[in-house]
Coordinates of C-alpha atoms and ligand atoms in Angstrom, one line a residue:
X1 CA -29.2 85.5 142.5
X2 CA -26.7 83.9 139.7
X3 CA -24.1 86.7 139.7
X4 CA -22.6 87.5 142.9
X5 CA -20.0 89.7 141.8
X6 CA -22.0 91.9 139.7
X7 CA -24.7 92.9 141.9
X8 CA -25.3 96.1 143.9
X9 CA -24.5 96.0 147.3
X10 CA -28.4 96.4 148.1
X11 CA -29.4 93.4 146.2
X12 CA -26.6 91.5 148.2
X13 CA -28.1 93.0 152.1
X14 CA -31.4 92.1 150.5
X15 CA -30.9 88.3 149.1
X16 CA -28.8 87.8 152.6
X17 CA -31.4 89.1 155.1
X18 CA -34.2 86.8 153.0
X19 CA -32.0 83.6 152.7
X20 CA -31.7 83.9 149.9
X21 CA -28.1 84.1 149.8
X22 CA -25.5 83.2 152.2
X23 CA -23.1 85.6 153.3
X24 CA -20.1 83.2 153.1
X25 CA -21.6 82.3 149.9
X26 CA -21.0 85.4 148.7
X27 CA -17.7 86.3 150.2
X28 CA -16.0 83.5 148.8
X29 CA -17.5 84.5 145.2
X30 CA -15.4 88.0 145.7
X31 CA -12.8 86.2 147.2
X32 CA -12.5 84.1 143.8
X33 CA -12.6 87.4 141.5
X34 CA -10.1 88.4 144.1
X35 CA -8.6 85.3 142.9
X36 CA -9.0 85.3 139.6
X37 CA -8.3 89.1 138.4
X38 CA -6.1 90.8 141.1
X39 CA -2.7 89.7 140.1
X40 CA -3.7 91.8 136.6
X41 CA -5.7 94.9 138.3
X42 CA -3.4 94.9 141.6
X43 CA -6.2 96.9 143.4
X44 CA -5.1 95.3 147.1
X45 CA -2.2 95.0 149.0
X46 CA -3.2 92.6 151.5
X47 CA -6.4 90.2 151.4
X48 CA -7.7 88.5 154.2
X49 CA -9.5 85.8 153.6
X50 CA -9.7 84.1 156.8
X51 CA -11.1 87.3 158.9
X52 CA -13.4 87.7 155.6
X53 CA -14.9 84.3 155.9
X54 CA -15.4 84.4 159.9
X55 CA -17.5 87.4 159.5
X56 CA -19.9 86.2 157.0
X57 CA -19.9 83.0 159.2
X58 CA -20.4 85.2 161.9
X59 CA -23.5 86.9 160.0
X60 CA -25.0 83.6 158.5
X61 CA -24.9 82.7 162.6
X62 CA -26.9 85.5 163.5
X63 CA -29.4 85.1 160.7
X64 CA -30.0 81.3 161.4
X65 CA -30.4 82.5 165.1
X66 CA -33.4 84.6 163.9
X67 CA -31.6 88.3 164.7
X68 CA -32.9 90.9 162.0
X69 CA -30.2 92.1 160.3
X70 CA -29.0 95.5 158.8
X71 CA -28.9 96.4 155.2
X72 CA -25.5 95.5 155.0
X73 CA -24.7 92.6 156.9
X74 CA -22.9 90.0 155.3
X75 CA -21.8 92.4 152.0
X76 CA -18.1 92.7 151.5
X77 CA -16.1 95.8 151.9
X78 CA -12.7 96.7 150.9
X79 CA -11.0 98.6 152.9
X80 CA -8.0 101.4 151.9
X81 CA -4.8 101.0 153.3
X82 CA -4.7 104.4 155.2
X83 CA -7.5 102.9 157.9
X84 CA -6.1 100.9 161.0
X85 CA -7.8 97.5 161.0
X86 CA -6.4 95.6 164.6
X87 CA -3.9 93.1 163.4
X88 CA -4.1 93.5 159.9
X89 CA -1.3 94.9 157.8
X90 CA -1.9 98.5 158.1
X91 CA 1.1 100.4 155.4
X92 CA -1.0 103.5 153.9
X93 CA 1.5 102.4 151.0
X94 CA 4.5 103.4 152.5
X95 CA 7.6 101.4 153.0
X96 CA 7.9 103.0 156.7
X97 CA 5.1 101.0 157.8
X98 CA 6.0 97.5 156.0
X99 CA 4.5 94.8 158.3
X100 CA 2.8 97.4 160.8
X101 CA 0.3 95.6 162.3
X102 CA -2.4 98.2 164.7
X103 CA -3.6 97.1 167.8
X104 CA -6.9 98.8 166.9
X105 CA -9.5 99.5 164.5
X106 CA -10.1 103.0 163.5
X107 CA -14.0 103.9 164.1
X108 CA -15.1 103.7 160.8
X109 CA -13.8 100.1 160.6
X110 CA -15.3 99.4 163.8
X111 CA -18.5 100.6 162.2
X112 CA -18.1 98.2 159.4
X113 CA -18.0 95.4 161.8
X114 CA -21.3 96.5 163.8
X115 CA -22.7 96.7 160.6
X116 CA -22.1 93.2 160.0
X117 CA -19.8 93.9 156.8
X118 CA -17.2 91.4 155.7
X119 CA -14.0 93.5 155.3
X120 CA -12.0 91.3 152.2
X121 CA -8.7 93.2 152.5
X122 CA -6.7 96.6 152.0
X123 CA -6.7 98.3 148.9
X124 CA -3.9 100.0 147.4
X125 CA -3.1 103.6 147.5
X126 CA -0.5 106.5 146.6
X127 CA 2.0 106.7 149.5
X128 CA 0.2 108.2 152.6
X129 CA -2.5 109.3 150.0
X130 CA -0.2 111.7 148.4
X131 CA -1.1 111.6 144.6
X132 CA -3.9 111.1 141.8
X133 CA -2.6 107.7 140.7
X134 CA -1.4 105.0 142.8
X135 CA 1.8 105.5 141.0
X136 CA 3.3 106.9 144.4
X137 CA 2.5 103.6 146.2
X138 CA 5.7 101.7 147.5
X139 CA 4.0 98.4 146.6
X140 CA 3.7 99.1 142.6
X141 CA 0.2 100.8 140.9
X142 CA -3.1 99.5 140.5
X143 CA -4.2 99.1 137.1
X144 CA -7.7 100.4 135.7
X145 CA -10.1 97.6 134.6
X146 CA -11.4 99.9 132.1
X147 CA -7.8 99.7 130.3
X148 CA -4.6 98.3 132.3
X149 CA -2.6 100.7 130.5
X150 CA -4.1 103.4 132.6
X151 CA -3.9 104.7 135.8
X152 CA -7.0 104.0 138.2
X153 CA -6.9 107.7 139.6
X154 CA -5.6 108.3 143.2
X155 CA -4.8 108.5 145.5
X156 CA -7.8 105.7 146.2
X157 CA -6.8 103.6 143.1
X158 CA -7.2 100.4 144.6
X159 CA -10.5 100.8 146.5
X160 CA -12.2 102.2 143.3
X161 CA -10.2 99.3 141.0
X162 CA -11.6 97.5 143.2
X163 CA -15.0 98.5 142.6
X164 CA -14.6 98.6 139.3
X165 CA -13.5 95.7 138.7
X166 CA -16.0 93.6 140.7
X167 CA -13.8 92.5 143.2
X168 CA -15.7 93.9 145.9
X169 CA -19.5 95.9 145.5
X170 CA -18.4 98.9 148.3
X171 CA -15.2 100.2 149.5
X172 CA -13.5 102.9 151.5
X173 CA -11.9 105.9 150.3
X174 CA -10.3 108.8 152.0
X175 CA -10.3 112.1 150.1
X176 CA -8.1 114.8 151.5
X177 CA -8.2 116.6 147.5
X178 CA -10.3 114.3 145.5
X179 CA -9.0 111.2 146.1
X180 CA -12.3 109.5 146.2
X181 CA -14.0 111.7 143.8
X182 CA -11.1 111.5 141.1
X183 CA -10.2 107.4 140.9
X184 CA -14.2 107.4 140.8
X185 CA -14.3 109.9 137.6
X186 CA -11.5 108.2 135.9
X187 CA -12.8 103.5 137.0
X188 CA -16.7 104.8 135.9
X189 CA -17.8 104.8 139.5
X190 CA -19.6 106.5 142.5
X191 CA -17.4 108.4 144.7
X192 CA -18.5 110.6 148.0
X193 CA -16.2 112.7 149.9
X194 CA -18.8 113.8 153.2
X195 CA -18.9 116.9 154.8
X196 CA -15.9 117.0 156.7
X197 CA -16.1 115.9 160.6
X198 CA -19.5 114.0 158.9
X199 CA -17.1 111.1 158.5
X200 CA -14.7 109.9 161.8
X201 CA -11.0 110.6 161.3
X202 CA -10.4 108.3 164.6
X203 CA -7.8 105.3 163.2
X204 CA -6.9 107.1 159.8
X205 CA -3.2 107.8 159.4
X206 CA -3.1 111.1 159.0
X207 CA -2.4 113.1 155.5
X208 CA -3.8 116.9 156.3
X209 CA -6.0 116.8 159.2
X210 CA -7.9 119.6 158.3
X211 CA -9.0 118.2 155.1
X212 CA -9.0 114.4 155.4
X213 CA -12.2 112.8 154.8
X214 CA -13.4 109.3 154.5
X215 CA -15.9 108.3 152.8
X216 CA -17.7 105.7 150.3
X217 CA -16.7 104.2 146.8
X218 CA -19.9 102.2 145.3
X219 CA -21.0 101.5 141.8
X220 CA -24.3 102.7 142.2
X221 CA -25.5 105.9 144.1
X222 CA -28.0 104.2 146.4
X223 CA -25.1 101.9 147.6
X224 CA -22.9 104.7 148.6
X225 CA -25.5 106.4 150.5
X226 CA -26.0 102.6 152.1
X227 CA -22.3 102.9 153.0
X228 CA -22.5 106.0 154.1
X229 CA -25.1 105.4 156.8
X230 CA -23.1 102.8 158.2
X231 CA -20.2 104.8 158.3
X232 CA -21.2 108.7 159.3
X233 CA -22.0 110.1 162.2
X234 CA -20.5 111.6 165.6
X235 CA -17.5 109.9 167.1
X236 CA -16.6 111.3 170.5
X237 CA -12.8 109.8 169.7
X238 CA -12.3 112.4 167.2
X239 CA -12.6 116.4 168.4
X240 CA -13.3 117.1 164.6
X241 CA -16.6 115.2 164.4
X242 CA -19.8 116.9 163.5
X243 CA -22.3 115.9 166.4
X244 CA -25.1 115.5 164.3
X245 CA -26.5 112.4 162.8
X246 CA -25.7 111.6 158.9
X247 CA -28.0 113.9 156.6
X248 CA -31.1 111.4 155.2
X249 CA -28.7 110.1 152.3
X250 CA -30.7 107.0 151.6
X251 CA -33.6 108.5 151.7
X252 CA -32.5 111.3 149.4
X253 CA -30.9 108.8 146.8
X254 CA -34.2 107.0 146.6
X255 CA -36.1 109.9 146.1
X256 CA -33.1 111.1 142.9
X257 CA -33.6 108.0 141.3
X258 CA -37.1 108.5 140.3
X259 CA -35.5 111.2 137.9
X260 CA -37.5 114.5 138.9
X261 CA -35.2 116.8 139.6
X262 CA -37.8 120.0 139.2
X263 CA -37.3 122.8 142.1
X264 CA -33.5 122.2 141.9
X265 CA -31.4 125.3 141.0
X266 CA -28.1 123.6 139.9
X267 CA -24.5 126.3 139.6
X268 CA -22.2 126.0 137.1
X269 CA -19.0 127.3 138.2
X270 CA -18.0 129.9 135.5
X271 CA -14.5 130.0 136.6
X272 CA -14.4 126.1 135.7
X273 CA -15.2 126.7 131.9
X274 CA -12.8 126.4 130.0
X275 CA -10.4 125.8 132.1
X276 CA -8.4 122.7 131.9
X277 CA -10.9 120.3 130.6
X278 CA -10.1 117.9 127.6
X279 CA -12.6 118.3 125.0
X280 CA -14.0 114.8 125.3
X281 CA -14.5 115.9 128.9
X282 CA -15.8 119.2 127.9
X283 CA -18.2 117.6 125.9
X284 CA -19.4 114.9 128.2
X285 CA -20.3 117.9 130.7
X286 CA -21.8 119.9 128.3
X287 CA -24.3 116.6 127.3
X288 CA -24.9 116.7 131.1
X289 CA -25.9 119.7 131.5
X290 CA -28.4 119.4 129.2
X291 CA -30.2 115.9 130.8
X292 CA -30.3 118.0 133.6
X293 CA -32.0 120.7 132.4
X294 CA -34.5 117.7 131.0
X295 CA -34.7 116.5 133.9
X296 CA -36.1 119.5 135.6
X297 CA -33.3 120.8 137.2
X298 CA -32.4 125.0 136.6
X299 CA -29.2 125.3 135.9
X300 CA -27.4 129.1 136.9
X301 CA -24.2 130.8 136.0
X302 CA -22.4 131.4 139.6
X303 CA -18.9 132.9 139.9
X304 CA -16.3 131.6 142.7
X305 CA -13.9 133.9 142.0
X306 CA -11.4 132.1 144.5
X307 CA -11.4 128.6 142.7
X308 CA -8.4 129.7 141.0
X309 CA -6.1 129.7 144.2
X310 CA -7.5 126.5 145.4
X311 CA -4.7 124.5 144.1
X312 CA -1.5 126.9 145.0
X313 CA -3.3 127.3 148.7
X314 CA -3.9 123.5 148.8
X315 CA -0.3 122.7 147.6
X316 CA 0.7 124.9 151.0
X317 CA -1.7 123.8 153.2
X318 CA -1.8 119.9 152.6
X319 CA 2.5 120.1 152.6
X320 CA 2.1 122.1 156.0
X321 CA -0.1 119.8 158.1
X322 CA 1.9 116.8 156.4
X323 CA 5.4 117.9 157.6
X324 CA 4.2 118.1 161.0
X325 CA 1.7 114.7 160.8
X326 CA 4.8 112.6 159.3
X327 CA 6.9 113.8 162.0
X328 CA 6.1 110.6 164.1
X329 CA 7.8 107.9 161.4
X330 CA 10.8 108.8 163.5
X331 CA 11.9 104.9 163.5
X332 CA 11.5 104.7 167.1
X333 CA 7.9 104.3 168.0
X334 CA 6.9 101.7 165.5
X335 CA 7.4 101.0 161.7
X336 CA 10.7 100.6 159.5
X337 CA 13.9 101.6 162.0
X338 CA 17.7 101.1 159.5
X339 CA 20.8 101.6 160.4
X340 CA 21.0 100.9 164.2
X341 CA 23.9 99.6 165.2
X342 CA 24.0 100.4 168.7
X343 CA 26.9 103.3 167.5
X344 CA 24.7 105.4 165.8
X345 CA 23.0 108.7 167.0
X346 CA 19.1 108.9 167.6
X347 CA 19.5 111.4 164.6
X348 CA 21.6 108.9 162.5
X349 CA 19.1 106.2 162.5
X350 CA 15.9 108.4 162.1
X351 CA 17.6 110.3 159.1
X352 CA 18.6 106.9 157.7
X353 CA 14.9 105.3 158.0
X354 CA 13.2 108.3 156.4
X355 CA 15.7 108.3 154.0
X356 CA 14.5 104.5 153.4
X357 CA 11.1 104.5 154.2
X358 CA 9.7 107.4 152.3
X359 CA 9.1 107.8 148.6
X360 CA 9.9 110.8 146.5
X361 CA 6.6 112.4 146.5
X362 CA 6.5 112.3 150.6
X363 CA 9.8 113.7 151.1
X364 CA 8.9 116.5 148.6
X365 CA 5.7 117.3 150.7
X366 CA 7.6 117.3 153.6
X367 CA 10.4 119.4 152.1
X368 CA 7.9 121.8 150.8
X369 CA 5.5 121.6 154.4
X370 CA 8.8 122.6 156.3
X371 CA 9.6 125.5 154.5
X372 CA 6.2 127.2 154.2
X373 CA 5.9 126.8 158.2
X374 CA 9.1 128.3 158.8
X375 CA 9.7 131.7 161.0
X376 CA 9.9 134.1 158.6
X377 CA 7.9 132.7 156.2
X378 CA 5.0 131.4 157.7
X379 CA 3.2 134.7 157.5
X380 CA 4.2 134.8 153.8
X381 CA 3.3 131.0 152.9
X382 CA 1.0 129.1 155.0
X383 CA -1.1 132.7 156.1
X384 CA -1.6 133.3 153.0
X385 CA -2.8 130.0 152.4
X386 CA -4.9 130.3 154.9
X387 CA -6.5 133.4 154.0
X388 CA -7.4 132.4 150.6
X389 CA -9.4 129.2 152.2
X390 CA -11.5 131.6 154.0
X391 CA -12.6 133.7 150.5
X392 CA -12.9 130.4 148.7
X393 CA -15.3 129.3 151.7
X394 CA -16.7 133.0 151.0
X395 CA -17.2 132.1 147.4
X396 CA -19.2 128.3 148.1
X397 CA -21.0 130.4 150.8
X398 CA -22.6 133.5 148.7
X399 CA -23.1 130.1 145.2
X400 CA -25.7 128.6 147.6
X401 CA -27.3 131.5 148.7
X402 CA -28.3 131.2 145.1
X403 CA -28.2 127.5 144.2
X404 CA -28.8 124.3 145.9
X405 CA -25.9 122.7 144.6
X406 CA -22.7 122.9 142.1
X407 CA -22.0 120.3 139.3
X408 CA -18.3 120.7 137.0
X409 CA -17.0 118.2 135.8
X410 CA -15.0 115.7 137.9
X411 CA -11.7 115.9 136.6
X412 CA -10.5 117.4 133.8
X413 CA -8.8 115.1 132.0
X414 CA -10.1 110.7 132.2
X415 CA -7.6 107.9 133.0
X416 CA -3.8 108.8 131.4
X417 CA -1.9 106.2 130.4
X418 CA 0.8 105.2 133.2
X419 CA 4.3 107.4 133.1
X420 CA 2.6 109.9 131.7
X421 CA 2.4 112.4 134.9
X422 CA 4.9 111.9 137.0
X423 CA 7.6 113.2 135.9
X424 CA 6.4 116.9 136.3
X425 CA 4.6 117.1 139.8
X426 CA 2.8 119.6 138.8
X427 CA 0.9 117.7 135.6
X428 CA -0.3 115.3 138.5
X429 CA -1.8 118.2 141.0
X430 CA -3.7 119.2 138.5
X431 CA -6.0 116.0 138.3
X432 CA -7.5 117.4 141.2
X433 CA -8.2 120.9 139.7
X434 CA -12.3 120.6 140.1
X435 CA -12.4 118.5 143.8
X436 CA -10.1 120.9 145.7
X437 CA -12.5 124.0 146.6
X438 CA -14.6 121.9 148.0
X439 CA -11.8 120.3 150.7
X440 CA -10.7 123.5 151.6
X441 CA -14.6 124.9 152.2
X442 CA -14.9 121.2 154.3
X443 CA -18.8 120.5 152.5
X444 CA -19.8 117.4 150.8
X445 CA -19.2 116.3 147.1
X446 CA -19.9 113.3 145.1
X447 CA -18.6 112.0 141.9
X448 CA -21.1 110.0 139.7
X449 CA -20.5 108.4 136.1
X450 CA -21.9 110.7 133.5
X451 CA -20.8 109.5 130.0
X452 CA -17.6 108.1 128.0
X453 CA -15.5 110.0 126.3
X454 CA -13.1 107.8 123.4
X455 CA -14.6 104.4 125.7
X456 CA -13.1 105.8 129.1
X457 CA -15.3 107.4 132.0
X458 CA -16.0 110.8 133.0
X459 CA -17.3 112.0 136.1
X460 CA -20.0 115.0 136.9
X461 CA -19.1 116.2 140.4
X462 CA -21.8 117.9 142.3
X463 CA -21.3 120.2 145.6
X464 CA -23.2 120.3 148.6
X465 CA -23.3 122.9 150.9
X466 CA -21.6 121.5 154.5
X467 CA -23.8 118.9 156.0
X468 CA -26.4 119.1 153.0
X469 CA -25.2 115.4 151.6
X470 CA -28.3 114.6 151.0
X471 CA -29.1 117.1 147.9
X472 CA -26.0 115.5 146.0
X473 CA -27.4 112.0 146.2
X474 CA -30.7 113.4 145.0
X475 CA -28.9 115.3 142.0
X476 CA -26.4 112.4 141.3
X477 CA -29.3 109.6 141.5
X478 CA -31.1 111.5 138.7
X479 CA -28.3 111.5 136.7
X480 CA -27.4 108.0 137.5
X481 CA -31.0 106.9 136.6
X482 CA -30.9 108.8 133.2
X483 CA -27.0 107.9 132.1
X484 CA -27.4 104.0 132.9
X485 CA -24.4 101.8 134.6
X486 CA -21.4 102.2 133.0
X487 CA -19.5 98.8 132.5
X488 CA -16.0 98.3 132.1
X489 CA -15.2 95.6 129.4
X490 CA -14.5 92.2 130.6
X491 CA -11.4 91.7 132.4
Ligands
LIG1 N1 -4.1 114.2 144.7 C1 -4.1 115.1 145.8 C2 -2.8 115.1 146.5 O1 -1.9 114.5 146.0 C3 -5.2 114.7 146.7 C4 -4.9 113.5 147.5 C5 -6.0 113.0 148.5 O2 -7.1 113.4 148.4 N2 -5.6 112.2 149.4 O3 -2.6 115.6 147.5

C-alpha cells in the first residue's frame, strides 16, 4: 500500500493482519499528516505520539508472535476530547478542565485498546459539546479542510476535521443533537449517532445524559460500522446500556454496498420540506431521492407532526440535564480552582472559577437549565418538554410502522463561513434542525455524503428505528456506492 493516509480503515486492518503493513509504519504516516497539516486545520488539541507509537509497537508484537488479530488492530483512532483517556489531557474544550488528567479510561476507550487501535490524540470540540461549530471551544476552532474559511460543524469539529483531512481514517464522536451527524454533513463524511444505550456513556463527561451518544466518524460506511463493532455493546458500568449485542452493522453495510436497495420503503418526512433547507441543499436531497428510487428503494410521504417542537423541547431539555451535570466544576474536586486565598468563602472561590472556567455558551445553558427546573416553573418548562419527547417518540413510532427507515437531509444549510452564527444563538441551534427528533426518540441515525452543493458537502441523514442500526448502514452503503467518495481538495 503506497498511500497510508488515504486508505480506508479496512484496507489498513487488512494490509496489517497480512504483513503487509506495519502498524507503527502506519501510525507514524498519520502522525506526519498530523505534522504536516494540523497547525492549519487545528482538528486536535492534544496529540500523543508516544502512547500512539507503543500501541502499534504493541500490535506489530503480537502479530510477529503469531496472535490473529482483529479487523482493527494497529489502525489509528482519534479520539474527542469529551472521552476520559487515563493520563491523557482530558478538557472536553473547556478552560475548567485545563491540564485534567483522568485516572481512567472511559469504556469505549478501553474498547479501542482491546481492539488493538492506536489512539493518535484528542480532537477538538465546542465547549462540553455545546454547539454546531467548534467555535465554542476554549482552545480556538478547527478549520474545514474542505475550505479553512469555514466552520467544520460541531460540536465534533475536530474528530470529523480530522477525518477529513486525512489525519486519522476513524474517529470518535459524541452526538447529544447531531453533533456527529452535522460536522459529518458539513467535512463530506460518514457520521453515526447509535441507538442510544447501544453505545457506553461510562467515561464521557457528561452534556445531557439522556441524550448523549457516542459513536463513529469514518470516511467510508463500511469503516464506521467496523468502528462501531468495536465500540457497541452492553457495559454493566453504565445503567443506561442496552444489554443486547450491537445490531449486524458490518454485515448490513456489506450487503448496502452492492447497491440493491429493492424491498426498502424509505419516509420522507413532510414536515422537513421546505423547511429551512438552502436550495443547494434542497436540491442535493431532491437528486437523492431520486438514486434512491433507482436504486430500488420506495420512497413514502410520512408526517411527524411533532418535528416542529423538537428544537424548543431540546433547547429545555439539553439546558436542564446540563445545569445539574455541570454542577460538579465546583473548583474543589478537580479542574481550574481561582481566587483562593485562604480568606475567601467556599462560595467566593467556586463563583470565581466558573466565572473563569466557563465560556459564554456554557453559562447560557446553565442559566437557561436553572430556570426551566425551577419550582414553579418546572411544570411549565421542562414538563412540557418532556411531554412533547413522548409525541415526537409517538410520531418515529406510528413512520415505521409504515417505513423501514427516514432519510432528510442532514443539515440544512453546508459549512458557513466562521463568525457567521454566533452572534445570534439561535442561528447556530438551528444547524441541528433535522438530527434532533431522532435524540429525543433515542434510535439510530447516520449521516452519509450525498452530493456538493457550490463545491461544499451535503449530507442525507437516514433514521433507524431504536436498535435497528443495521438498516441505516444498508441504506447509506447504497447511497455511498452510487454517489462515489467525496474528496476534499488538497490541503
Ligand atoms: N449543536 C447542539 C447543541 O449545541 C448539539 C450538540 C451535541 O450533539 N453535542 O446542543
Amino acid at each position: 500500500m503506497t498511500d497510508l493516509t488515504t486508505a480506508t480503515a479496512e484496507q489498513l486492518g487488512r494490509a496489517i493482519a497480512a504483513g503487509e503493513s506495519s502498524a507503527e509504519e502506519v501510525t507514524r504516516a498519520h502522525l506526519d499528516r498530523i505534522a504536516a497539516v494540523d497547525a492549519r486545520v487545528h482538528a486536535f488539541l492534544h496529540v500523543d505520539a508516544d502512547g500512539a507509537l507503543a500501541a502499534a509497537r504493541a500490535v506489530d508484537a503480537r502479530r510477529a508472535a503469531g496472535e490473529a488479530l482483529g479487523p482493527l488492530a494497529g489502525v489509528p483512532v482519534a479520539v474527542k476530547d469529551v472521552l476520559c483517556t487515563r493520563g491523557v489531557p482530558t478538557t472536553a474544550g473547556s478552560k475548567i478542565l485545563e491540564g485534567w488528567r483522568p485516572p481512567y479510561d472511559a469504556t469505549l476507550v478501553a474498547r479501542l485498546r482491546e481492539a488493538g487501535m492506536v489512539i493518535l490524540g484528542k480532537t477538538n470540540m465546542d465547549e462540553f459539546a455545546m454547539g454546531s461549530s467548534t467555535e465554542y471551544s476554549a482552545y480556538g476552532p478547527t478549520r474545514n479542510p474542505w475550505d479553512l474559511g469555514r466552520i467544520p460543524g460541531g460540536s465534533g469539529g475536530g474528530s470529523a476535521a480530522a477525518v477529513a483531512g486525512y489525519e486519522a481514517p476513524l474517529a470518535i464522536g459524541t452526538d447529544t443533537g447531531g453533533s456527529i451527524r452535522q460536522p459529518g454533513a458539513v467535512t463530506g463524511t460518514v457520521g453515526v449517532k447509535p441507538t442510544y444505550g447501544g453505545t457506553s456513556r461510562y467515561g464521557l463527561v457528561a452534556f445531557s445524559s439522556s441524550l448523549d451518544t457516542p459513536g463513529p466518524c469514518a470516511r467510508t460506511v463500511t469503516d464506521a460500522a467496523l468502528l462501531h463493532a468495536v465500540i457497541g455493546g452492553h457495559d454493566p458500568m453504565d445503567s443506561t446500556s442496552i444489554p443486547a449485542p450491537v445490531p449486524p452493522v458490518v454485515e448490513a453495510a456489506r450487503r448496502g454496498a452492492s447497491g440493491d436497495l429493492s424491498g426498502v420503503r424509505l419516509g420522507v418526512v413532510a414536515e422537513f420540506a421546505g423547511d429551512g433547507a438552502e436550495p443547494g441543499v434542497a436540491a442535493v436531497f431532491r437528486d437523492t431521492v431520486a438514486r434512491l428510487t433507482k436504486l430500488g428503494a420506495e420512497i413514502v410521504e410520512v408526517s411527524c407532526p411533532h418535528f416542529a417542537y423538537a428544537l424548543p423541547a431540546y433547547y429545555l431539555i439539553a439546558p436542564s440535564e446540563c445545569s445539574s451535570n455541570l454542577a460538579r466544576f465546583d473548583g474543589v474536586r478537580f479542574g481550574l480552582r481561582t481566587g483562593d486565598d485562604g480568606q475567601r468563602s467556599l462560595e467566593e472561590v467556586m463563583s470565581m472559577t466558573r466565572e473563569a472556567g466557563f465560556g459564554a455558551e456554557v453559562k447560557r445553558r446553565i442559566i437557561l437549565g436553572a430556570y426551566a427546573l425551577s419550582s414553579g416553573y418546572y411544570d411549565a418548562y421542562y414538563g412540557q418538554a418532556q411531554k412533547v419527547r413522548t409525541l415526537i417518540t409517538r410520531d418515529f413510532t406510528a413512520a415505521f410502522g409504515r417505513v423501514d427507515a427516514l432519510i432528510s437531509p442532514t443539515t440544512p444549510f453546508v459549512a458557513f463561513p466562521f463568525g457567521a452564527r454566533t452572534s445570534d444563538p439561535y442561528q447556530m441551534y438551528l444547524a441541528d434542525l433535522y438530527t434532533i427528533p431522532t435524540n429525543l426518540y433515542g434510535g439510530p441515525a447516520i449521516s452519509v455524503p450525498a452530493g456538493l452543493s457550490d463545491g461544499l458537502p451535503v449530507g442525507l441523514q437516514v433514521m433507524a428505528p431504536t436498535m435497528a442500526d443495521d438498516r441505516m448502514y444498508r441504506v447509506a452503503a447504497a447511497l455511498e456506492a452510487a454517489v462515489g467518495p467525496l474528496a476534499p481538495p488538497a490541503l
